[in-house]
Coordinates of C-alpha atoms (C1' of nucleotides) in Angstrom, one line a residue:
Chain A
X1 CA 16.9 -109.6 -50.2
X2 CA 20.5 -109.0 -50.7
X3 CA 22.8 -108.5 -47.8
X4 CA 25.5 -106.0 -48.4
X5 CA 28.8 -107.3 -47.3
X6 CA 30.9 -104.2 -46.8
X7 CA 33.6 -106.0 -45.1
X8 CA 34.4 -107.5 -48.4
X9 CA 34.8 -104.0 -49.8
X10 CA 36.8 -102.5 -47.0
X11 CA 37.1 -102.2 -43.3
X12 CA 34.1 -101.0 -41.2
X13 CA 35.0 -98.9 -38.3
X14 CA 32.9 -96.9 -35.9
X15 CA 32.9 -94.1 -33.5
X16 CA 30.5 -94.7 -30.7
X17 CA 30.2 -91.7 -28.3
X18 CA 27.7 -91.7 -25.5
X19 CA 25.7 -88.5 -25.4
X20 CA 26.3 -87.8 -21.8
X21 CA 28.6 -84.9 -22.6
X22 CA 30.0 -82.7 -25.3
X23 CA 32.6 -83.9 -27.9
X24 CA 35.8 -84.2 -25.9
X25 CA 39.0 -83.7 -27.7
X26 CA 40.0 -87.2 -26.8
X27 CA 36.8 -88.5 -28.4
X28 CA 37.4 -86.3 -31.4
X29 CA 40.8 -87.8 -31.9
X30 CA 39.4 -91.3 -31.6
X31 CA 36.8 -90.4 -34.1
X32 CA 39.5 -88.9 -36.3
X33 CA 41.7 -92.1 -36.2
X34 CA 38.6 -94.2 -37.1
X35 CA 37.7 -91.8 -39.9
X36 CA 41.3 -91.7 -41.3
X37 CA 41.5 -95.4 -41.2
X38 CA 38.2 -95.8 -43.1
X39 CA 39.2 -93.2 -45.7
X40 CA 42.6 -94.6 -46.1
X41 CA 41.3 -98.1 -46.9
X42 CA 38.1 -97.1 -48.6
X43 CA 36.2 -98.5 -45.8
X44 CA 33.1 -97.4 -44.0
X45 CA 32.9 -95.0 -41.1
X46 CA 29.9 -95.7 -38.9
X47 CA 28.7 -93.3 -36.2
X48 CA 26.7 -94.9 -33.5
X49 CA 25.2 -93.2 -30.5
X50 CA 25.5 -95.2 -27.2
X51 CA 22.6 -93.8 -25.4
X52 CA 21.6 -96.8 -23.2
X53 CA 22.1 -94.7 -20.1
X54 CA 18.8 -93.0 -20.4
X55 CA 19.3 -91.0 -17.3
X56 CA 22.4 -89.2 -18.5
X57 CA 21.9 -89.0 -22.2
X58 CA 20.3 -86.1 -23.9
X59 CA 19.3 -85.1 -27.4
X60 CA 21.2 -81.8 -27.1
X61 CA 24.4 -83.7 -26.5
X62 CA 23.8 -85.7 -29.6
X63 CA 23.4 -82.5 -31.6
X64 CA 26.5 -81.1 -30.1
X65 CA 28.6 -84.2 -30.9
X66 CA 27.3 -84.3 -34.5
X67 CA 28.1 -80.6 -35.0
X68 CA 31.6 -81.1 -33.6
X69 CA 32.3 -84.0 -35.9
X70 CA 31.0 -82.0 -38.9
X71 CA 33.0 -79.0 -38.0
X72 CA 36.1 -81.1 -38.0
X73 CA 35.1 -82.5 -41.4
X74 CA 34.6 -86.1 -40.1
X75 CA 31.6 -87.2 -42.2
X76 CA 30.1 -90.6 -41.4
X77 CA 28.9 -93.1 -44.0
X78 CA 26.3 -94.6 -41.7
X79 CA 24.7 -93.2 -38.7
X80 CA 22.4 -90.5 -37.3
X81 CA 20.8 -88.3 -40.0
X82 CA 22.3 -90.3 -42.9
X83 CA 20.9 -93.7 -42.0
X84 CA 22.4 -96.9 -43.5
X85 CA 21.6 -100.6 -43.9
X86 CA 22.7 -101.6 -40.4
X87 CA 20.6 -99.3 -38.3
X88 CA 19.2 -98.2 -36.1
X89 CA 22.3 -96.2 -35.1
X90 CA 21.0 -95.2 -31.7
X91 CA 21.3 -97.9 -29.1
X92 CA 18.0 -96.8 -27.6
X93 CA 16.4 -98.1 -30.8
X94 CA 18.0 -101.4 -30.5
X95 CA 16.9 -102.6 -27.1
X96 CA 15.1 -105.6 -28.4
X97 CA 18.2 -106.9 -30.0
X98 CA 20.2 -106.7 -26.8
X99 CA 17.4 -108.5 -24.9
X100 CA 17.3 -111.2 -27.6
X101 CA 21.0 -111.6 -27.4
X102 CA 20.9 -111.8 -23.6
X103 CA 18.1 -114.4 -23.7
X104 CA 20.1 -116.4 -26.2
X105 CA 23.2 -116.3 -23.9
X106 CA 21.0 -117.6 -21.1
X107 CA 19.4 -120.3 -23.3
X108 CA 22.8 -121.5 -24.4
X109 CA 24.3 -121.6 -21.0
X110 CA 26.6 -118.6 -21.3
X111 CA 24.7 -116.5 -18.9
X112 CA 22.4 -116.8 -15.9
X113 CA 19.8 -114.8 -14.0
X114 CA 21.0 -113.0 -10.9
X115 CA 18.6 -111.9 -8.2
X116 CA 21.2 -110.3 -6.0
X117 CA 20.2 -106.9 -4.7
X118 CA 22.4 -103.9 -5.6
X119 CA 22.5 -103.2 -1.9
X120 CA 24.1 -106.6 -1.1
X121 CA 26.6 -106.2 -3.9
X122 CA 27.5 -102.7 -2.7
X123 CA 28.0 -103.9 0.8
X124 CA 30.3 -106.7 -0.2
X125 CA 32.3 -104.3 -2.3
X126 CA 32.6 -101.9 0.6
X127 CA 33.6 -104.6 3.0
X128 CA 36.3 -105.8 0.6
X129 CA 37.5 -102.3 0.0
X130 CA 37.8 -101.8 3.8
X131 CA 40.2 -104.8 3.7
X132 CA 42.0 -103.2 0.8
X133 CA 40.8 -105.8 -1.6
X134 CA 38.8 -105.9 -4.8
X135 CA 35.6 -107.8 -4.7
X136 CA 34.4 -110.0 -7.5
X137 CA 30.9 -111.3 -7.8
X138 CA 30.7 -114.5 -5.8
X139 CA 28.4 -116.3 -8.2
X140 CA 25.7 -116.6 -5.6
X141 CA 23.1 -117.0 -8.2
X142 CA 25.0 -119.3 -10.5
X143 CA 23.6 -122.5 -9.1
X144 CA 20.4 -121.5 -7.4
X145 CA 18.1 -124.4 -6.6
X146 CA 15.0 -124.6 -8.8
X147 CA 12.8 -124.1 -5.8
X148 CA 14.6 -121.0 -4.8
X149 CA 14.3 -119.6 -8.3
X150 CA 10.6 -120.5 -8.3
X151 CA 10.2 -118.5 -5.1
X152 CA 11.9 -115.5 -6.4
X153 CA 10.0 -115.6 -9.7
X154 CA 6.8 -115.9 -7.8
X155 CA 7.3 -112.6 -6.1
X156 CA 8.6 -111.2 -9.3
X157 CA 12.0 -110.4 -7.8
X158 CA 14.1 -108.1 -10.0
X159 CA 16.7 -110.1 -11.9
X160 CA 19.7 -109.2 -14.0
X161 CA 21.5 -111.4 -16.4
X162 CA 25.1 -112.1 -15.7
X163 CA 27.6 -113.5 -18.1
X164 CA 29.2 -116.8 -17.0
X165 CA 32.9 -116.1 -17.4
X166 CA 34.6 -119.3 -18.6
X167 CA 38.1 -120.2 -17.6
X168 CA 39.2 -119.8 -21.2
X169 CA 42.4 -117.9 -21.5
X170 CA 41.7 -114.6 -23.0
X171 CA 44.4 -112.9 -25.1
X172 CA 44.3 -110.8 -28.1
X173 CA 46.6 -109.1 -30.5
X174 CA 46.3 -105.4 -30.3
X175 CA 47.6 -103.4 -33.2
X176 CA 49.2 -100.7 -31.1
X177 CA 50.1 -102.7 -28.1
X178 CA 50.9 -106.1 -29.4
X179 CA 49.8 -109.2 -27.5
X180 CA 47.8 -108.5 -24.4
X181 CA 46.7 -111.4 -22.1
X182 CA 44.4 -111.5 -19.1
X183 CA 43.9 -114.1 -16.5
X184 CA 40.2 -115.0 -16.8
X185 CA 40.1 -115.4 -13.0
X186 CA 40.5 -111.6 -12.8
X187 CA 37.2 -111.2 -14.6
X188 CA 34.0 -111.4 -12.7
X189 CA 30.6 -112.6 -14.0
X190 CA 29.6 -109.2 -15.3
X191 CA 26.1 -108.1 -15.8
X192 CA 25.0 -107.9 -19.4
X193 CA 21.3 -107.1 -18.9
X194 CA 20.2 -104.9 -16.0
X195 CA 17.2 -105.7 -14.0
X196 CA 15.4 -102.8 -15.8
X197 CA 15.9 -104.8 -19.0
X198 CA 18.5 -102.4 -20.4
X199 CA 21.8 -103.8 -21.6
X200 CA 25.1 -102.8 -20.1
X201 CA 27.8 -101.3 -22.3
X202 CA 29.5 -104.6 -22.7
X203 CA 26.5 -106.3 -24.2
X204 CA 25.4 -103.5 -26.4
X205 CA 28.8 -102.7 -27.8
X206 CA 29.4 -106.3 -28.8
X207 CA 26.0 -106.9 -30.2
X208 CA 26.2 -103.7 -32.2
X209 CA 29.7 -104.4 -33.5
X210 CA 28.6 -107.8 -34.6
X211 CA 25.4 -106.6 -36.3
X212 CA 27.0 -103.6 -37.8
X213 CA 29.8 -105.8 -39.2
X214 CA 32.6 -103.8 -37.5
X215 CA 36.0 -105.1 -38.5
X216 CA 38.3 -102.9 -36.5
X217 CA 37.6 -101.5 -33.1
X218 CA 39.7 -98.3 -32.7
X219 CA 39.0 -96.9 -29.2
X220 CA 40.6 -95.4 -26.2
X221 CA 43.2 -97.2 -24.0
X222 CA 40.8 -97.1 -21.1
X223 CA 38.9 -99.9 -22.8
X224 CA 41.8 -102.4 -22.8
X225 CA 40.6 -103.9 -19.6
X226 CA 37.1 -104.3 -21.0
X227 CA 38.3 -106.1 -24.1
X228 CA 38.6 -109.6 -22.5
X229 CA 34.9 -109.3 -21.6
X230 CA 34.1 -108.4 -25.1
X231 CA 36.2 -111.2 -26.5
X232 CA 34.3 -113.6 -24.3
X233 CA 31.0 -112.3 -25.5
X234 CA 32.0 -112.5 -29.2
X235 CA 33.0 -116.1 -28.6
X236 CA 29.7 -116.9 -26.8
X237 CA 27.8 -115.4 -29.6
X238 CA 29.8 -117.5 -32.0
X239 CA 31.4 -114.6 -33.9
X240 CA 34.9 -113.9 -34.8
X241 CA 35.9 -110.8 -32.9
X242 CA 37.1 -107.7 -34.8
X243 CA 40.7 -106.5 -34.7
X244 CA 41.5 -104.1 -31.8
X245 CA 43.6 -101.0 -31.7
X246 CA 43.7 -99.2 -28.4
X247 CA 44.9 -95.6 -28.7
X248 CA 46.6 -93.9 -25.7
X249 CA 44.8 -91.3 -23.8
X250 CA 45.2 -87.5 -23.9
X251 CA 46.6 -86.0 -20.7
X252 CA 46.7 -82.5 -19.3
X253 CA 50.0 -80.7 -18.5
X254 CA 50.1 -82.5 -15.1
X255 CA 49.9 -85.8 -16.8
X256 CA 46.5 -86.5 -15.5
X257 CA 43.7 -87.5 -17.8
X258 CA 42.6 -84.3 -19.6
X259 CA 39.7 -82.8 -17.8
X260 CA 37.9 -79.4 -17.5
X261 CA 40.3 -78.2 -14.9
X262 CA 43.1 -78.3 -17.5
X263 CA 41.1 -75.8 -19.6
X264 CA 39.1 -76.3 -22.7
X265 CA 38.3 -79.9 -23.4
X266 CA 35.5 -79.7 -25.8
X267 CA 35.8 -79.3 -29.5
X268 CA 33.1 -76.7 -29.5
X269 CA 35.1 -74.6 -27.1
X270 CA 38.2 -74.7 -29.3
X271 CA 36.0 -73.6 -32.2
X272 CA 34.7 -70.7 -30.1
X273 CA 38.3 -69.8 -29.2
X274 CA 39.1 -69.3 -32.9
X275 CA 40.8 -72.5 -34.0
X276 CA 40.5 -73.6 -37.5
X277 CA 39.2 -77.1 -38.0
X278 CA 42.1 -78.1 -40.3
X279 CA 44.6 -77.0 -37.6
X280 CA 42.6 -78.9 -35.0
X281 CA 42.6 -82.1 -37.1
X282 CA 46.3 -81.8 -37.9
X283 CA 47.2 -81.3 -34.3
X284 CA 45.0 -84.1 -33.0
X285 CA 46.3 -86.4 -35.6
X286 CA 49.8 -85.8 -34.4
X287 CA 48.9 -86.5 -30.8
X288 CA 49.9 -90.1 -30.4
X289 CA 50.5 -90.7 -34.1
X290 CA 53.1 -89.8 -36.6
X291 CA 53.4 -90.4 -40.3
X292 CA 56.8 -91.9 -39.6
X293 CA 58.8 -89.0 -40.8
X294 CA 59.3 -85.4 -39.7
X295 CA 56.3 -83.7 -41.4
X296 CA 54.3 -81.6 -39.0
X297 CA 51.9 -79.7 -41.3
X298 CA 49.7 -82.2 -43.1
X299 CA 46.6 -81.6 -45.0
X300 CA 43.7 -83.9 -44.6
X301 CA 44.5 -85.5 -47.8
X302 CA 48.1 -86.1 -46.7
X303 CA 46.8 -87.5 -43.4
X304 CA 44.5 -89.9 -45.1
X305 CA 47.3 -90.9 -47.4
X306 CA 49.8 -91.7 -44.7
X307 CA 47.6 -92.9 -41.8
X308 CA 48.2 -96.3 -40.4
X309 CA 47.3 -97.9 -37.1
X310 CA 50.9 -99.1 -36.7
X311 CA 52.0 -95.5 -36.5
X312 CA 50.1 -94.9 -33.3
X313 CA 52.4 -94.6 -30.2
X314 CA 51.8 -96.7 -27.2
X315 CA 52.2 -94.0 -24.6
X316 CA 49.8 -91.3 -23.4
X317 CA 50.2 -87.9 -24.9
X318 CA 50.0 -84.5 -23.2
X319 CA 47.8 -82.0 -24.9
X320 CA 50.2 -79.1 -25.7
X321 CA 48.1 -76.0 -26.4
X322 CA 51.1 -73.9 -27.4
X323 CA 51.7 -76.2 -30.3
X324 CA 48.1 -76.1 -31.3
X325 CA 48.3 -72.3 -31.3
X326 CA 51.4 -72.3 -33.4
X327 CA 49.8 -74.7 -35.8
X328 CA 46.6 -72.6 -36.0
X329 CA 48.8 -69.6 -36.9
X330 CA 50.3 -71.6 -39.7
X331 CA 46.9 -72.4 -41.0
X332 CA 45.7 -68.9 -40.7
X333 CA 48.8 -67.8 -42.6
X334 CA 48.0 -70.1 -45.5
X335 CA 44.2 -70.0 -45.7
X336 CA 43.0 -68.4 -49.0
X337 CA 41.7 -64.8 -48.2
X338 CA 38.2 -65.6 -49.2
X339 CA 38.0 -68.5 -46.8
X340 CA 39.7 -66.6 -44.1
X341 CA 37.2 -63.8 -44.5
X342 CA 34.3 -66.2 -44.0
X343 CA 36.0 -67.7 -40.9
X344 CA 36.8 -64.3 -39.4
X345 CA 33.4 -62.6 -39.9
X346 CA 31.6 -64.2 -37.0
X347 CA 34.3 -63.2 -34.7
X348 CA 34.2 -59.6 -35.8
X349 CA 30.4 -59.6 -35.3
X350 CA 30.9 -61.0 -31.8
X351 CA 33.2 -58.1 -31.0
X352 CA 30.6 -55.7 -32.3
X353 CA 32.6 -54.7 -35.3
X354 CA 31.2 -54.2 -38.8
X355 CA 32.2 -56.5 -41.5
X356 CA 33.6 -54.5 -44.4
X357 CA 31.4 -54.5 -47.5
X358 CA 34.3 -54.0 -49.8
X359 CA 35.6 -57.6 -50.2
X360 CA 38.8 -56.6 -51.9
X361 CA 39.7 -54.2 -49.2
X362 CA 38.7 -56.7 -46.5
X363 CA 41.0 -59.3 -48.0
X364 CA 43.9 -56.8 -48.1
X365 CA 43.2 -56.1 -44.4
X366 CA 43.2 -59.7 -43.6
X367 CA 46.5 -60.3 -45.4
X368 CA 48.0 -57.5 -43.4
X369 CA 46.8 -58.9 -40.1
X370 CA 47.2 -62.7 -40.6
X371 CA 50.9 -63.1 -39.8
X372 CA 50.0 -61.5 -36.4
X373 CA 47.1 -63.8 -35.6
X374 CA 47.2 -67.1 -33.9
X375 CA 43.5 -67.5 -33.4
X376 CA 40.5 -66.1 -35.3
X377 CA 39.6 -64.2 -32.1
X378 CA 42.8 -62.2 -32.5
X379 CA 41.4 -60.6 -35.7
X380 CA 38.8 -58.7 -33.8
X381 CA 41.4 -56.7 -31.8
X382 CA 43.8 -56.5 -34.7
X383 CA 41.2 -55.2 -37.1
X384 CA 39.5 -52.8 -34.8
X385 CA 41.4 -49.6 -35.8
X386 CA 40.5 -50.3 -39.4
X387 CA 36.8 -50.8 -38.8
X388 CA 35.9 -48.1 -36.4
X389 CA 35.3 -44.4 -37.2
X390 CA 37.3 -43.1 -34.3
X391 CA 40.3 -44.8 -32.8
X392 CA 40.9 -44.6 -29.1
X393 CA 44.4 -43.6 -28.0
X394 CA 45.8 -46.1 -25.6
X395 CA 47.3 -44.2 -22.6
X396 CA 50.7 -45.8 -22.8
X397 CA 50.9 -45.1 -26.5
X398 CA 50.2 -41.4 -25.8
X399 CA 52.9 -41.4 -23.1
X400 CA 55.4 -43.2 -25.1
X401 CA 55.3 -41.5 -28.5
X402 CA 53.5 -38.2 -28.2
X403 CA 55.6 -36.4 -25.6
X404 CA 58.5 -35.7 -27.9
X405 CA 58.9 -31.9 -28.7
X406 CA 56.9 -30.5 -31.6
X407 CA 55.2 -33.8 -32.3
X408 CA 51.9 -32.0 -33.1
X409 CA 53.7 -29.8 -35.7
X410 CA 55.4 -32.7 -37.3
X411 CA 52.2 -34.6 -37.6
X412 CA 50.4 -31.6 -39.0
X413 CA 53.1 -31.2 -41.6
X414 CA 52.7 -34.9 -42.6
X415 CA 49.0 -34.5 -42.8
X416 CA 49.5 -31.6 -45.2
X417 CA 52.1 -33.5 -47.2
X418 CA 49.9 -36.6 -47.5
X419 CA 47.1 -34.5 -49.1
X420 CA 49.2 -34.2 -52.2
X421 CA 51.0 -37.6 -52.2
X422 CA 50.2 -39.1 -55.6
X423 CA 49.7 -41.9 -56.1
X424 CA 48.8 -42.8 -52.6
X425 CA 50.6 -46.1 -52.6
X426 CA 53.3 -47.6 -50.3
X427 CA 56.4 -46.3 -52.0
X428 CA 55.1 -42.7 -52.3
X429 CA 53.6 -42.7 -48.8
X430 CA 56.8 -43.9 -47.4
X431 CA 58.8 -41.3 -49.3
X432 CA 56.4 -38.6 -48.0
X433 CA 56.7 -39.7 -44.4
X434 CA 60.5 -40.0 -44.5
X435 CA 60.8 -36.8 -46.5
X436 CA 58.7 -34.9 -44.0
X437 CA 60.7 -36.2 -41.1
X438 CA 63.9 -35.1 -42.9
X439 CA 62.6 -31.7 -43.7
X440 CA 61.7 -31.1 -40.1
X441 CA 64.9 -32.4 -38.8
X442 CA 63.6 -35.4 -36.8
X443 CA 64.3 -39.0 -37.1
X444 CA 61.8 -40.9 -39.2
X445 CA 61.0 -43.1 -36.2
X446 CA 59.7 -40.2 -34.2
X447 CA 57.2 -39.3 -36.9
X448 CA 56.4 -42.9 -37.7
X449 CA 55.5 -43.7 -34.1
X450 CA 53.4 -40.7 -33.6
X451 CA 51.6 -41.4 -36.8
X452 CA 51.0 -44.9 -35.7
X453 CA 49.3 -43.7 -32.6
X454 CA 47.3 -41.2 -34.7
X455 CA 45.9 -43.8 -37.0
X456 CA 45.6 -46.9 -34.8
X457 CA 45.8 -45.5 -31.2
X458 CA 48.4 -48.1 -30.4
X459 CA 52.1 -48.7 -30.2
X460 CA 51.9 -51.7 -32.4
X461 CA 50.4 -52.4 -35.8
X462 CA 51.3 -53.8 -39.2
X463 CA 53.8 -51.8 -41.2
X464 CA 52.8 -48.1 -41.0
X465 CA 52.9 -47.4 -44.7
X466 CA 50.7 -50.3 -45.4
X467 CA 48.3 -49.2 -42.8
X468 CA 48.1 -45.7 -44.2
X469 CA 47.6 -46.9 -47.7
X470 CA 44.9 -49.4 -46.6
X471 CA 43.1 -46.7 -44.6
X472 CA 43.3 -44.4 -47.6
X473 CA 44.2 -40.7 -47.9
X474 CA 41.0 -39.3 -46.4
X475 CA 40.9 -41.4 -43.3
X476 CA 44.6 -41.1 -42.7
X477 CA 44.7 -37.4 -43.0
X478 CA 41.6 -37.0 -40.8
X479 CA 43.2 -39.1 -38.1
X480 CA 46.4 -37.2 -38.2
X481 CA 44.5 -33.9 -37.9
X482 CA 42.5 -35.3 -35.1
X483 CA 45.7 -36.1 -33.3
X484 CA 47.0 -32.6 -33.9
X485 CA 43.8 -31.3 -32.2
X486 CA 44.1 -33.8 -29.4
X487 CA 47.6 -32.6 -28.7
X488 CA 46.7 -29.0 -28.9
X489 CA 43.8 -29.3 -26.4
X490 CA 45.9 -31.5 -24.2
X491 CA 48.6 -28.9 -24.0
X492 CA 46.0 -26.2 -23.4
X493 CA 44.6 -28.3 -20.6
X494 CA 48.1 -28.7 -19.1
X495 CA 48.9 -25.0 -19.2
X496 CA 45.7 -24.0 -17.5
Chain B
rG1 C1' 45.3 -103.4 -3.2
rU2 C1' 44.8 -106.5 -7.9
rC3 C1' 45.1 -106.6 -13.1
rC4 C1' 46.6 -104.1 -17.6
rC5 C1' 49.3 -100.4 -20.5
rC6 C1' 53.4 -97.1 -21.0
rA7 C1' 58.6 -95.1 -20.4
rU8 C1' 63.8 -90.7 -26.1
rC9 C1' 64.8 -83.1 -25.0
rG10 C1' 59.8 -79.2 -20.5
rU11 C1' 55.9 -81.1 -24.5
rC12 C1' 54.5 -83.9 -29.2
rC13 C1' 57.0 -87.2 -32.3
rA14 C1' 61.4 -89.9 -35.5
rG15 C1' 64.4 -94.0 -34.2
rA16 C1' 62.1 -101.1 -35.6
rG17 C1' 71.0 -104.0 -33.0
rG18 C1' 75.8 -100.9 -35.8
rC19 C1' 73.9 -95.2 -40.4
rC20 C1' 72.9 -92.0 -33.0
rG21 C1' 79.1 -88.2 -30.7
rA22 C1' 70.3 -89.4 -31.0
rG23 C1' 66.8 -86.2 -35.8
rG24 C1' 62.3 -82.9 -36.4
rA25 C1' 58.4 -79.7 -34.3
rC26 C1' 56.3 -76.5 -30.3
rG27 C1' 58.1 -73.7 -26.4
rC28 C1' 62.6 -71.1 -24.5
rG29 C1' 67.4 -68.0 -25.3
rG30 C1' 70.5 -65.3 -28.9
rC31 C1' 71.4 -63.0 -33.7
rC32 C1' 69.6 -61.1 -38.4
rC33 C1' 65.6 -58.4 -41.0
rU34 C1' 63.1 -53.8 -39.2
rU35 C1' 59.2 -47.8 -38.1
rU36 C1' 56.5 -50.9 -33.8
rC37 C1' 54.4 -55.8 -33.1
rA38 C1' 54.3 -60.2 -35.5
rA39 C1' 55.8 -63.3 -39.4
rG40 C1' 60.4 -65.1 -41.6
rG41 C1' 65.7 -66.6 -41.6
rC42 C1' 70.1 -68.4 -38.9
rC43 C1' 72.3 -70.2 -34.3
rG44 C1' 71.9 -72.3 -29.4
rA45 C1' 70.5 -74.8 -24.6
rA46 C1' 67.7 -79.2 -23.9
rA47 C1' 66.5 -86.3 -23.7
rC48 C1' 67.7 -92.3 -24.6
rC49 C1' 64.3 -93.4 -16.1
rC50 C1' 67.7 -97.0 -13.1
rG51 C1' 70.0 -101.9 -12.6
rG52 C1' 71.1 -106.5 -14.6
rG53 C1' 71.5 -109.6 -18.7
rU54 C1' 71.8 -111.2 -24.4
rU55 C1' 75.3 -109.6 -28.2
rC56 C1' 81.6 -108.3 -31.2
rG57 C1' 78.0 -104.1 -30.6
rA58 C1' 72.0 -101.8 -27.6
rA59 C1' 67.9 -95.8 -27.3
rU60 C1' 66.6 -100.2 -30.0
rC61 C1' 66.0 -107.4 -27.6
rC62 C1' 65.0 -110.0 -22.4
rC63 C1' 64.4 -109.7 -16.9
rG64 C1' 63.8 -106.8 -12.5
rG65 C1' 63.1 -102.1 -10.1
rU66 C1' 61.2 -97.3 -10.1
rG67 C1' 57.9 -93.8 -12.1
rG68 C1' 53.4 -92.4 -14.7
rG69 C1' 48.6 -93.8 -16.6
rG70 C1' 44.2 -96.8 -17.0
rA71 C1' 40.6 -100.5 -15.3
rC72 C1' 38.5 -102.9 -11.4
rG73 C1' 29.8 -100.6 -11.4
rC74 C1' 22.9 -103.4 -12.7
rC75 C1' 28.4 -95.8 -16.1
rA76 C1' 29.9 -95.7 -21.0

RNA sequence: GUCCCCAUCGUCCAGAGGCCGAGGACGCGGCCCUUUCAAGGCCGAAACCCGGGUUCGAAUCCCGGUGGGGACGCCA
């Protein structure tokens, strides 16, 4: 049997979410950095599901996370649904390995059994807290007498396994932060295997990173303080630790860790709000990282090409939704019409609007609307007048533009003129509108605004001539005539 | 409280001792374009946290302070 040594080919990185929640934008960015690093260096991107917390993990969450990653275009080389030579990729399927590792640590004197009750530990912590101090495990079980152990075992007392933290000085070179050192005395003898025989995060993450041949650990800043524990574990297991790169956290506008109260935090939510995956990726990439120059709009290929861990900033970053919106608008403006159509369709459907069967016409409509859209959801409202049979007149539009004298007559005249405008294209339609206004002695604006209300029901829309042409002669004329009727009956109503 | 990380415009970044009288982007203000709304173009306001060093010279290096964040679980 041949062992594949991918590390010789390129770096192996991993994204290891725990399915206790949806895919958070912070997690997505961590995944993105890992992915970019793997792609940049022709390495391997591994996806591993950390579901050792059986209580809080769920299969639905796994599905959601996978969907989120796929939507962003972050494909994994090894992991759920694609498999790979270093599986299983769910920690729940690797329990025996963690138990074996824990047993080995005990056998080799790096860990010991701990029979302390959770209640006692909790009490000690509370007491210490009351004194304003932090409590560290007191090693009560480190040197239990053999007889005592025999007693405890005889009654099958629950036992956990704790790592015996050596006094070795733990320091490491972090790619984004430089050298980070911890005083080993500040690290307690942490549990590696719970009394229910399940590993803690520290054990599973290290065992997996070893067995999966991970060369670079790119993860959130919040793991810095866990790193010395991991380092110690790697050492006890006799393995050279991977290289670490701790990326800063994403904060909300109040500089607190981004959470639900700041608004949307899940990738799925942004997707629903009408953001394009490419914009999301671009934006996330620039949160805490920069290519080193002033480029803002970078394609995935460009990101891959310029990504480097050294370019990651050390400070936390505030999630700036306004910039995301702007960026999304930029991507909407540039997306090929065909792709934009596909992206917009579900949002039209959600709004109860029909998707035009004439693709060419649909594309022209989209081209008219796109400079006005920041999110895909905007298209529903923007497109409504073009997709419904009868437009509704917005009250303020009626007030603002239909009260001028003789508006009805002007509009009627335009309707008549438009019947014979040939060809019915922008230059000719514009000439007709302006000509009609001139003939009737009103400023073009008056007629234009009234006409806009007639065909869209609103005070704002894309350029009126483009709108008329896109709607076509029949619909345009019909809408103008309908407005004439509307004004007539409205006046009648007022008189009586 | 202890340990760790961080510190340039409101926000995201550029800046790795002289090129910085600090550059880009979002947002904001103004002007232009214009039938409205956008988009676009141009212009503008806006920052090196404070105090000590080191150096001929510091946004850049060192120390301290302050501020912000994170971690202190048989959660991950």
